Structure formats: C-alpha cells, structure tokens
GROMACS .gro file of C-alpha atoms in nm:
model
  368
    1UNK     CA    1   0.000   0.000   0.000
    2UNK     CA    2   0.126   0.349  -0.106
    3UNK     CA    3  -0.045   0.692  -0.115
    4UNK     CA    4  -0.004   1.048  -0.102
    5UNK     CA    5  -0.284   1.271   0.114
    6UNK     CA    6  -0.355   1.613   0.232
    7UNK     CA    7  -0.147   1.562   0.606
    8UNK     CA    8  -0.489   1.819   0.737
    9UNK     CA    9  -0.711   1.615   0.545
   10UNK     CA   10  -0.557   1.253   0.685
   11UNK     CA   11  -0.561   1.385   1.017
   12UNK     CA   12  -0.908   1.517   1.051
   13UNK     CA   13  -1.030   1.169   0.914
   14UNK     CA   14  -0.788   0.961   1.196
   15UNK     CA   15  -0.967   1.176   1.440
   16UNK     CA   16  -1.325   1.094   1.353
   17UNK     CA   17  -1.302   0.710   1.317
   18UNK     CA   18  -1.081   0.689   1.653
   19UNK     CA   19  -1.336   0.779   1.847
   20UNK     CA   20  -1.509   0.409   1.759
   21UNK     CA   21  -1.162   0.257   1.877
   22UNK     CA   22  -1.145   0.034   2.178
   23UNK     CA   23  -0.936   0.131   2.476
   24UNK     CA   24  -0.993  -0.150   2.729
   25UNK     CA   25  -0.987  -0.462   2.535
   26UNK     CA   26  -0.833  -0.820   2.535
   27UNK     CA   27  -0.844  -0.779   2.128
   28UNK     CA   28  -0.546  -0.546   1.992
   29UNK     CA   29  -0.732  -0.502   1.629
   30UNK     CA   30  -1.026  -0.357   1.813
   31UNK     CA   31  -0.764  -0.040   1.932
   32UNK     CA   32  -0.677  -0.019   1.550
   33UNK     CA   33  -0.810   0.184   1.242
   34UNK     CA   34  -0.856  -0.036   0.907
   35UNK     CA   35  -0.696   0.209   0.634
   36UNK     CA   36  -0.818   0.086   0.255
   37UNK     CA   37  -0.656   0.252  -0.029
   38UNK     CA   38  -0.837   0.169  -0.339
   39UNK     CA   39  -0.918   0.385  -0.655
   40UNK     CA   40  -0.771   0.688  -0.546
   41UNK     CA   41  -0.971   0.704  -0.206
   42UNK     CA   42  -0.901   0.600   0.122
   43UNK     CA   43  -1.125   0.425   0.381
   44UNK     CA   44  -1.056   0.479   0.729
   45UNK     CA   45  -1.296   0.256   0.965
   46UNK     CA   46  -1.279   0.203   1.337
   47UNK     CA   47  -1.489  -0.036   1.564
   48UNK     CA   48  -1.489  -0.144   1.918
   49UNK     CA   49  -1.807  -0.392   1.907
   50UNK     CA   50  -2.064  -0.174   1.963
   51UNK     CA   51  -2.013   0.087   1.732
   52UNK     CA   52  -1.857   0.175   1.400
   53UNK     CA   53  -1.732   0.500   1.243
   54UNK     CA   54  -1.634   0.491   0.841
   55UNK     CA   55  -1.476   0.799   0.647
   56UNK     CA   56  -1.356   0.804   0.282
   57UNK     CA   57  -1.145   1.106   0.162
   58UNK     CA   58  -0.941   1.179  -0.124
   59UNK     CA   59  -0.601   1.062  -0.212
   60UNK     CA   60  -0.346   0.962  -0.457
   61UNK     CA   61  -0.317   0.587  -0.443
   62UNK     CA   62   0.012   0.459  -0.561
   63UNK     CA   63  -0.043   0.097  -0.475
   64UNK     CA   64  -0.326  -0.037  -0.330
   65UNK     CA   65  -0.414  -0.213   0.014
   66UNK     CA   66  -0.539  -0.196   0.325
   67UNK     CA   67  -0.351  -0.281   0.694
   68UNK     CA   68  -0.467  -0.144   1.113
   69UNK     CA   69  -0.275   0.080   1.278
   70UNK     CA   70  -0.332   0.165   1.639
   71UNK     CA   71  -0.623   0.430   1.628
   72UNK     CA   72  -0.493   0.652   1.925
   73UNK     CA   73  -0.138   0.664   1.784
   74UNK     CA   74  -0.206   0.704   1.448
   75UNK     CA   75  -0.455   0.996   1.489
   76UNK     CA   76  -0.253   1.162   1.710
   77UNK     CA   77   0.083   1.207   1.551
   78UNK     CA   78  -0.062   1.293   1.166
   79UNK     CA   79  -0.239   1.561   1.426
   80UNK     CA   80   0.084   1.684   1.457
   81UNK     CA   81   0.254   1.677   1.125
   82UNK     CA   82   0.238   2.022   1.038
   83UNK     CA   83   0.329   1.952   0.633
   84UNK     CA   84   0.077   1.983   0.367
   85UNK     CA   85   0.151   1.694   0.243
   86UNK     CA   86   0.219   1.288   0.358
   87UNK     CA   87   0.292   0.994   0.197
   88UNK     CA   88   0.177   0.651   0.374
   89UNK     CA   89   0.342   0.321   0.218
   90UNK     CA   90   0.367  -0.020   0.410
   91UNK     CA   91   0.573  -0.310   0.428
   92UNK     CA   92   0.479  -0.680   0.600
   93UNK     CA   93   0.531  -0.507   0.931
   94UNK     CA   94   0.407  -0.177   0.961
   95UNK     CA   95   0.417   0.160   0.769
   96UNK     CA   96   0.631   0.406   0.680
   97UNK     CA   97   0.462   0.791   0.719
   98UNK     CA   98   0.667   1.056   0.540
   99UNK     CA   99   0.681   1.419   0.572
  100UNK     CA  100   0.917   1.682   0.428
  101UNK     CA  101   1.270   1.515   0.497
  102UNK     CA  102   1.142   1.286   0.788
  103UNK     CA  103   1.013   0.986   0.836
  104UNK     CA  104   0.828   0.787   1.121
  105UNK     CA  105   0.763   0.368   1.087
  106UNK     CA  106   0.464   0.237   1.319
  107UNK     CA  107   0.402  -0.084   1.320
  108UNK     CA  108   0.059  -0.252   1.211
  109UNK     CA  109  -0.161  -0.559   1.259
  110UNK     CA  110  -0.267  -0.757   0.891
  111UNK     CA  111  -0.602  -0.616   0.772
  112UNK     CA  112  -0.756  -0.993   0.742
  113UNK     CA  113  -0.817  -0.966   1.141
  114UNK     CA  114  -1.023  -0.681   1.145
  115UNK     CA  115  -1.366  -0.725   1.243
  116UNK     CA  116  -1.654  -0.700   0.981
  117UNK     CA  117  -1.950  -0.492   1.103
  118UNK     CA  118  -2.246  -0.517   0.847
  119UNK     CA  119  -2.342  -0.199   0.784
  120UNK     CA  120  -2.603  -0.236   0.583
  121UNK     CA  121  -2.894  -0.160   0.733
  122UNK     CA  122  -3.307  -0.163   0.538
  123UNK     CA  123  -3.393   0.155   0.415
  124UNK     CA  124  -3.767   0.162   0.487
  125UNK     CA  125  -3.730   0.206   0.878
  126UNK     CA  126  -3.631   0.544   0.902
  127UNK     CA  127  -3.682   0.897   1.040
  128UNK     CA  128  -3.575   1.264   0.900
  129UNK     CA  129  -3.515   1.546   1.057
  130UNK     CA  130  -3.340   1.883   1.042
  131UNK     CA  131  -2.975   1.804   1.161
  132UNK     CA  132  -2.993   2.119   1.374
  133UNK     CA  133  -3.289   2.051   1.579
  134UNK     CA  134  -3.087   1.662   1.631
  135UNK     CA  135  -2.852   1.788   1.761
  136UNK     CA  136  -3.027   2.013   2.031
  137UNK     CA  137  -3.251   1.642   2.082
  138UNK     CA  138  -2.937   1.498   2.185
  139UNK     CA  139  -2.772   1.784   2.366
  140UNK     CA  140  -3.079   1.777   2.589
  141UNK     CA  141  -3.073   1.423   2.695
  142UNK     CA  142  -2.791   1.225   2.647
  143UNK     CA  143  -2.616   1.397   3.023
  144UNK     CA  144  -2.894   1.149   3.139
  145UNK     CA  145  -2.807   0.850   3.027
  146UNK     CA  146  -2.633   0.607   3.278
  147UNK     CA  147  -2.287   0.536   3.268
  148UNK     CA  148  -2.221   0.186   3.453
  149UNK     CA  149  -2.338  -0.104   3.368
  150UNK     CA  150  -2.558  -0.219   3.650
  151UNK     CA  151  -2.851  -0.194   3.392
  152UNK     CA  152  -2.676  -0.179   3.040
  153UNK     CA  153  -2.998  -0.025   2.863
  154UNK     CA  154  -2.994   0.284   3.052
  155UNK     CA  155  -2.656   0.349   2.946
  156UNK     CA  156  -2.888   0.450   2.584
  157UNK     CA  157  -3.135   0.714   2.505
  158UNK     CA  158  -3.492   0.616   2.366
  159UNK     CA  159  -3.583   0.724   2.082
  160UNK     CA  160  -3.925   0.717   1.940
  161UNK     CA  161  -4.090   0.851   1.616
  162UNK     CA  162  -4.447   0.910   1.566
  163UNK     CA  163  -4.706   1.115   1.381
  164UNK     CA  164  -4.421   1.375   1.275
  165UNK     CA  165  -4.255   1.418   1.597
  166UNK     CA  166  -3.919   1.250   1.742
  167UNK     CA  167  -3.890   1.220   2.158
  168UNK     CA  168  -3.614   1.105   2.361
  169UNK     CA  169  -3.592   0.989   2.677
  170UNK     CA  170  -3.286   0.912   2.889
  171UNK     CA  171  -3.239   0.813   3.280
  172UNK     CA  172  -2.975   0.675   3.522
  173UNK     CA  173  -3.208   0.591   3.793
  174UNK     CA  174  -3.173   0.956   4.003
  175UNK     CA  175  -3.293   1.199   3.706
  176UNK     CA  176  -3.471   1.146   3.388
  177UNK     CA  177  -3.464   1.362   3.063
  178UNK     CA  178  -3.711   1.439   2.761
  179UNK     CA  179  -3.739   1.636   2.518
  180UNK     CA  180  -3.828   1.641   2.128
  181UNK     CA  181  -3.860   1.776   1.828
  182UNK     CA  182  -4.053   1.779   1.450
  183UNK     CA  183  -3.966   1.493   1.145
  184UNK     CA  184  -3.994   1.600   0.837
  185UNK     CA  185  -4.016   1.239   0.699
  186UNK     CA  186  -4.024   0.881   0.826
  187UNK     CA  187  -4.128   0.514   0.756
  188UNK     CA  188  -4.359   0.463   0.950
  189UNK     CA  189  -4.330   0.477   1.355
  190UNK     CA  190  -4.019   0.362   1.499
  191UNK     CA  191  -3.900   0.262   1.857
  192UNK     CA  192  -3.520   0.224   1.938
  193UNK     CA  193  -3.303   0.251   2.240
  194UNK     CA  194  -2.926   0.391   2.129
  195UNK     CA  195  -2.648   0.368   2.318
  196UNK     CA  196  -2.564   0.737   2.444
  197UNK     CA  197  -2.227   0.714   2.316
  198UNK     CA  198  -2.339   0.670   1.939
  199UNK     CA  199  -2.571   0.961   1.975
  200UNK     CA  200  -2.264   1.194   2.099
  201UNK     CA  201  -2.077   1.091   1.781
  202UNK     CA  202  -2.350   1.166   1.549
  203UNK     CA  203  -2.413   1.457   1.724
  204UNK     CA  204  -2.037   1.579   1.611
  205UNK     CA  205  -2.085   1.541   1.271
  206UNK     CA  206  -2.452   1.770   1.260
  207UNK     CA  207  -2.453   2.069   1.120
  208UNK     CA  208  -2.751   2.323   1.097
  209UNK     CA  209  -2.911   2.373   0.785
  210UNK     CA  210  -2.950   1.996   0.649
  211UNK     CA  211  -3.192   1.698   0.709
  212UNK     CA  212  -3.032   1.400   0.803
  213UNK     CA  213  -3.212   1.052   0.848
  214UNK     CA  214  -3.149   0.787   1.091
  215UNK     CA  215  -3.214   0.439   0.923
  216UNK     CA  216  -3.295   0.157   1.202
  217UNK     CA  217  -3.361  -0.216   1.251
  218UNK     CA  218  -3.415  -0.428   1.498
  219UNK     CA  219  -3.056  -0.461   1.653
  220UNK     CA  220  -2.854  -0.163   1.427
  221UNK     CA  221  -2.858   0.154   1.352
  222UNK     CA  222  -2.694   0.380   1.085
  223UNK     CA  223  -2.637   0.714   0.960
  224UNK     CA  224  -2.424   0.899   0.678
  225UNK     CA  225  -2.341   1.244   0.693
  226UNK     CA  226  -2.123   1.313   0.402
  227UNK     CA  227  -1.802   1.130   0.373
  228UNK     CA  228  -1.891   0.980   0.715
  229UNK     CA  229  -2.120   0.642   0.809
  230UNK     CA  230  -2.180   0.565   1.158
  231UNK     CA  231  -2.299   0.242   1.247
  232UNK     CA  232  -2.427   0.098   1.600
  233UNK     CA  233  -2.568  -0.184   1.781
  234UNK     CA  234  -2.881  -0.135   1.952
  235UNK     CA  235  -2.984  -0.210   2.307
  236UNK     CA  236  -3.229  -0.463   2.305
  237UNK     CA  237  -3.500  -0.472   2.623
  238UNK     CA  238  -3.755  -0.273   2.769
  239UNK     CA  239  -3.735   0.067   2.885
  240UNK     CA  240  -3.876   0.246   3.131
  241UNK     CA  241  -4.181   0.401   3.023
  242UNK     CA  242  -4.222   0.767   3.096
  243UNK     CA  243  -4.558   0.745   3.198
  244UNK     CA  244  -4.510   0.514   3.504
  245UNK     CA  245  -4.266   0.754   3.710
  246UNK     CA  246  -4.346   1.104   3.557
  247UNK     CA  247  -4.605   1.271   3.835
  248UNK     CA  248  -4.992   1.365   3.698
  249UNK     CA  249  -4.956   1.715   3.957
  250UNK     CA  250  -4.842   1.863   4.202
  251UNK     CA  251  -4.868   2.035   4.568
  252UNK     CA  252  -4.647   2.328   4.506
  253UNK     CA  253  -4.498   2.507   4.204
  254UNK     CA  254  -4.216   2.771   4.209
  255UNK     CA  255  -4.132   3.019   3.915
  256UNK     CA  256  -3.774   3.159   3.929
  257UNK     CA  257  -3.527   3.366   3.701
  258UNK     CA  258  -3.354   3.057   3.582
  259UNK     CA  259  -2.978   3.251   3.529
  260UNK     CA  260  -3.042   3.359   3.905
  261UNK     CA  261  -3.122   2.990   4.008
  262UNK     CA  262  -2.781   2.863   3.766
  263UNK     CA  263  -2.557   3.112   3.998
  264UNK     CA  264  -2.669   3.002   4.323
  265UNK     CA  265  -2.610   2.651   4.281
  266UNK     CA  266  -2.302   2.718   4.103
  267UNK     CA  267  -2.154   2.877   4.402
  268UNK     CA  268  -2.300   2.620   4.625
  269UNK     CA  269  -2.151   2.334   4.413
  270UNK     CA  270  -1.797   2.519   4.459
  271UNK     CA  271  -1.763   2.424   4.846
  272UNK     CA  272  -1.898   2.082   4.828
  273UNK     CA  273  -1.719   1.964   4.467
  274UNK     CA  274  -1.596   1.600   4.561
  275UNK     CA  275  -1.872   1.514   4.845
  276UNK     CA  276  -2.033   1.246   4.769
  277UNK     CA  277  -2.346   1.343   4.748
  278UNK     CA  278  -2.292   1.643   4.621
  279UNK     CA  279  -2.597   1.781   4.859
  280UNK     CA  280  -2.781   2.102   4.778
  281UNK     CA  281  -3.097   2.195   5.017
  282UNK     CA  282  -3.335   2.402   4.872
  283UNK     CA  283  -3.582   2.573   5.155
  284UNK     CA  284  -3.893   2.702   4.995
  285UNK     CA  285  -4.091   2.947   5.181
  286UNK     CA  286  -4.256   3.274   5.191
  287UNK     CA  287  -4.180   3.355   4.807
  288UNK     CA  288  -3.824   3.232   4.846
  289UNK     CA  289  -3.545   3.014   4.790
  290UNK     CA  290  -3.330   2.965   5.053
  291UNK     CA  291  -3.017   2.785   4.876
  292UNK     CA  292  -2.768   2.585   5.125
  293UNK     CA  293  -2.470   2.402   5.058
  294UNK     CA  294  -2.247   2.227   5.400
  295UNK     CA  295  -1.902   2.064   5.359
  296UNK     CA  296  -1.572   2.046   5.525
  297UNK     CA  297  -1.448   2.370   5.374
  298UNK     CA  298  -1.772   2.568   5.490
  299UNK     CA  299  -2.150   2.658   5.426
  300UNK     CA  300  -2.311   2.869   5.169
  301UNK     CA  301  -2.627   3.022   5.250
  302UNK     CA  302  -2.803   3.198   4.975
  303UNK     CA  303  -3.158   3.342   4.849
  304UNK     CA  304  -3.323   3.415   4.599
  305UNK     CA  305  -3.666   3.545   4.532
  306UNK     CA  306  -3.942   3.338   4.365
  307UNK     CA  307  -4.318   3.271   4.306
  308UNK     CA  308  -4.432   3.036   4.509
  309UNK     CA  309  -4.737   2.868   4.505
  310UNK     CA  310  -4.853   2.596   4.696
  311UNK     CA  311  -4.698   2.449   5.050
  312UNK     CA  312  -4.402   2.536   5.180
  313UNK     CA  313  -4.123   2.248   5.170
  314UNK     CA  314  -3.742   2.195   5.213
  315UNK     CA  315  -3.615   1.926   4.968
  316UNK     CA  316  -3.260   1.804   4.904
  317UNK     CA  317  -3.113   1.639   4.586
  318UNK     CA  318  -2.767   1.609   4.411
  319UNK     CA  319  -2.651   1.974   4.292
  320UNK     CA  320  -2.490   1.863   3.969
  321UNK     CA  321  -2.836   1.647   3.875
  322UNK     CA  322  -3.038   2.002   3.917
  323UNK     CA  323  -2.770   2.262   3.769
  324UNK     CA  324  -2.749   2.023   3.412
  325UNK     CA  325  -3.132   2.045   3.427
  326UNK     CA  326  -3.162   2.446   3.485
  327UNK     CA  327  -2.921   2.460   3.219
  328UNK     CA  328  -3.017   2.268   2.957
  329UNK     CA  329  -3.387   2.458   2.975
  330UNK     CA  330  -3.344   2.781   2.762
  331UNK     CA  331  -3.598   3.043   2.879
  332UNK     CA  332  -3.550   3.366   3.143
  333UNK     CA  333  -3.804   3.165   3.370
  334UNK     CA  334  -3.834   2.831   3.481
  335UNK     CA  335  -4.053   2.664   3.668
  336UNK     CA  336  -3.959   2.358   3.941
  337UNK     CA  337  -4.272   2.164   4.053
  338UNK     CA  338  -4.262   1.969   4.388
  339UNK     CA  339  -4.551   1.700   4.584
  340UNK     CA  340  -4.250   1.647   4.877
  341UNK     CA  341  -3.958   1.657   5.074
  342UNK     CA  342  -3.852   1.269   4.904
  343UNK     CA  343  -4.126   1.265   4.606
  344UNK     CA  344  -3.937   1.327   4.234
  345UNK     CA  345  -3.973   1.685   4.098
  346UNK     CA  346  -3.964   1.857   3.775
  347UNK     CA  347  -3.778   2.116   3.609
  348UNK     CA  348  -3.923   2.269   3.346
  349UNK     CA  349  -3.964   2.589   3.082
  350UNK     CA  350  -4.297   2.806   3.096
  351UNK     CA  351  -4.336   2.844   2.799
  352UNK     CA  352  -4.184   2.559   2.587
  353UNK     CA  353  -4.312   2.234   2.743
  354UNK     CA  354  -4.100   2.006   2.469
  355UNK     CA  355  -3.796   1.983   2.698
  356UNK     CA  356  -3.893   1.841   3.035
  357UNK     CA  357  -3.647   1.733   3.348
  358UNK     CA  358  -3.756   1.490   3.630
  359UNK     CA  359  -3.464   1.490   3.963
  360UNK     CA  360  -3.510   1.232   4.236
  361UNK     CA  361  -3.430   1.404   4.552
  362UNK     CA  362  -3.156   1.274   4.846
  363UNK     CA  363  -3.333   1.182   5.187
  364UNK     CA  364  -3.202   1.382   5.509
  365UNK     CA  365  -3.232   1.398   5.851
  366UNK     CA  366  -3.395   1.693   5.796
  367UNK     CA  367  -3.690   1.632   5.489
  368UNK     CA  368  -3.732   1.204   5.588
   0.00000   0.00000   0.00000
C-alpha cells in the first residue's frame, strides 16, 4: 500500500473514526483503524463492538491495500505533522509515514483480522429530521443517560418517532430527561433505544441547515453524513416508560429567574465539589429560595426570590443532577414543581413544554 494525502485532510479523518476505537480490550485489532486505499480514495474505519465509524477522503493511491494501525497513535501524531503533504506506504510489518525530509515507521496488525460490522442496514425504517434541531434532541438528553453497567440499557437514550414528531428519553435511575422535536419524513413509527455514546458521535458530525435521516432495525442503527457512516448496535429490552414515574400534579410550584437559580447553585456546588453526594438543600418558603450548601471547607447560604405557590417544603437532591437540568432549559423563567420533601420533581420551561427534566431528591435527617 502506497499513497499520497492532504497531512490536514488525513488527520481530521484519523480523528473521527478513533473515536469508535477500543481502549480497554483483550483484542489489539479492536484499538486499531482499518486504512483501505483503493481507486484513489481512502477508507478509514474504526470499531470497538458496539459501534462503528467509516470515512472516505481523497487521495493519490500509488499501490493499493489496506492494513490497522493503532487508532490513538495514528490519529494523534498525523495531528501533529504540520506539512501539507504525507505519503503513507507499508511493508509486512508496519508503515512508513513521510513528511518533508522525515520519516516515522509504526508498526501494524494484517487487515484480514479486522472485524466485519455489516453496515447495511433496510432503508424503509427510518426517520428525517433537520440536523440542527438533532442535535439540540441529543444535547438535551444524552447527560442522562447512565454510565455503569448495573442496567446496560440505561446506558442508551430512547428514541421514538411518531405522527411527525421524534422524543427522547434518557435516565440513570436519580434523574430522567425528555425532550423532542418535528420529522420532516419517516417510515412509518419507529422505537429504538441507542447507546448514548453513538448519539454523541453523530451529534459531532450535525450541522444546521441539512436533514439527516437515521435508518434503524431491529438490533442496528446507521447514519451517513457526508463522507462519514456511523454504524451501531442497539440495546435490546424494555425501557422504562415515561408514563409510570413522571407525576400527573403537584402540591407546590415555584417560578424563578432561571440565570439567578444557575448562579446560586453554582456557588453552592464550589464548596462541596468531591462530596459524595454532592448535597444542595433548597428551603422554599414565603416567596423564596433559601439555597444551602455544608461541607468540610464551609457553608453557603443563599436566596433568591421566587413565586411560590402551593406548600411550603425543604427538599434536598444532588446539585450537579439540578444545575445540568436548569441549564439545559433555555428560557428567562423556569418553573420547578414539587408533591414532597422525598417525592421526584420537575424542572421545566414556561413556555416551551418540549424539553422536560424529572430529579429524584436525596433523603435527610432533615426532609425524611
């Protein structure tokens, strides 16, 4: 294999398809991008098992072929070959990358024991929808998902289409996330749960003004955008339904200036960062919030004025779990709704009821 690339153009590929490498495997060729030259374009493909990340670009191809390299290494140092141009040739034990008057040889694994991911997925399962208003989808949620593996399919984000409108749903057992957002085509309704981690690396490759469509069956997933094709495995199971944890109403509700409510709890979070419980108490009474925040290194006592209506209560939960909420919402005022001291609440716009957040709180001494 021989060819001559655009060193910008090489590296900005390497750095997409890495992010479907491995890094905690038993398997070596699972750490490694595949790199096909063939009819003056090159393939670059990564995949861990779960998910895989394709890119063709342009190149001069001297001699054609195909060998891994290790993904992290490889996208790394063409990231820091400043030259404008490279040329990648290999031998039976690795390749040779050259640039200006210097050279660097890496050594490779044969191409044979790469792993095959079908990506070929039926075209009549699909959704469409504006790539900017994915993006937001996913920006909204995905914070939610879990991240161990005590229950694997809450480590993805539900996704549902139907009657011209896409919502997502995503929980780790203390908070739960929705939101959604218009199709502008589909085939029929569709029902998936993808892992969060494929829905961040689609979400890099969105742009603003184009549609993009998600093509599913009943195990995989895939998208193209461009030069790029992203394919997944999907979680298979049932998810938690919505409807069976989110509350019909509520005792009291509270409207507050929602940059107001971001600042307090940001200066609260400062003194207990690394607590365990990260523990915020909010105290609501007598149109107010009375913020506190107790660690080691000291207490912050704060307030800050609200509309309250409905019983007084003093709540506690897990500061980081209620700041992501408050700032993911996007108008001046928000609006938290409470039944009691150790009941789930919501966080929520006033206006724009398509983005809804639901925060389990922490018992105390003080609200069990």
């Amino acid at each position: 294999m021989k060819f001559v690339c655009a060193g910008t153009v090489l590296s900005d590929a390497a750095f997409t398809v890495c992010k479907a490498c491995a890094t905690k495997t038993i398997t070596p060729v699972l750490e490694c991008i595949k790199i096909e030259a063939k009819n003056d374009e090159l393939h670059l493909t990564a995949y861990d098992g779960e998910i895989s990340i394709e890119k063709s670009i342009a190149a001069e191809v001297l001699e054609e072929g195909e060998v891994c390299v290790n993904g992290k290494f490889f996208a790394d140092f063409v990231g820091k070959i400043s030259f404008a141009e490279v040329v990648v040739s290999s031998d039976e034990k690795g390749i040779i990358i050259e640039y200006g008057d210097s050279e660097t040889y890496m050594q490779t694994l044969p191409a044979k024991d790469f792993p095959i991911m079908n990506v070929e997925v039926a075209k009549d399962n699909y959704f469409e929808c504006k790539e900017s208003d994915l993006k937001q989808l996913i920006a909204k949620v995905v914070f939610c998902c879990a991240t161990d593996e005590s229950r694997p399919i809450l480590k993805g984000c539900l996704l549902e289409a139907k009657d011209g409108v896409l919502t997502a749903t995503a929980l780790d057992g203390f908070r739960m996330a929705c939101s959604e957002c218009r199709t502008t085509a589909s085939g029929g309704n569709m029902k998936i749960v993808c892992p969060a981690r494929t829905l961040t690396e689609i979400s890099r490759m969105l742009g603003d003004e184009e549609n993009i469509s998600i093509y599913a069956e009943k195990n995989k997933l895939s998208v193209a955008v461009k030069d790029t094709v992203i394919t997944s495995r999907l979680y298979a199971g049932e998810f938690v339904r919505k409807e069976n944890i989110y509350p019909v109403d509520f005792k009291t509700k509270v409207l507050v200036n929602r940059a107001e409510m971001i600042e307090s709890i940001e200066r609260a979070s400062v003194l207990i960062r690394g607590d365990k419980n990260n523990l915020v108490t909010l105290d609501i009474k007598n149109g107010k919030i009375n913020v506190t925040a107790n660690s080691d290194m000291g207490k912050v006592e704060e307030t800050i004025l609200a509309d309250v209506d409905g019983v007084e209560l003093k709540i506690a939960m897990n500061g980081k779990y209620i700041l992501d909420a408050v700032k993911a919402l996007s108008e001046e005022k928000i609006v938290l709704s409470f039944n009691s001291a150790i009941s789930p609440f919501t966080v929520e716009n006033v206006q724009d009821k398509k983005c809804q957040y639901l925060v389990l709180p922490v018992r105390t001494g003080a609200t069990a």
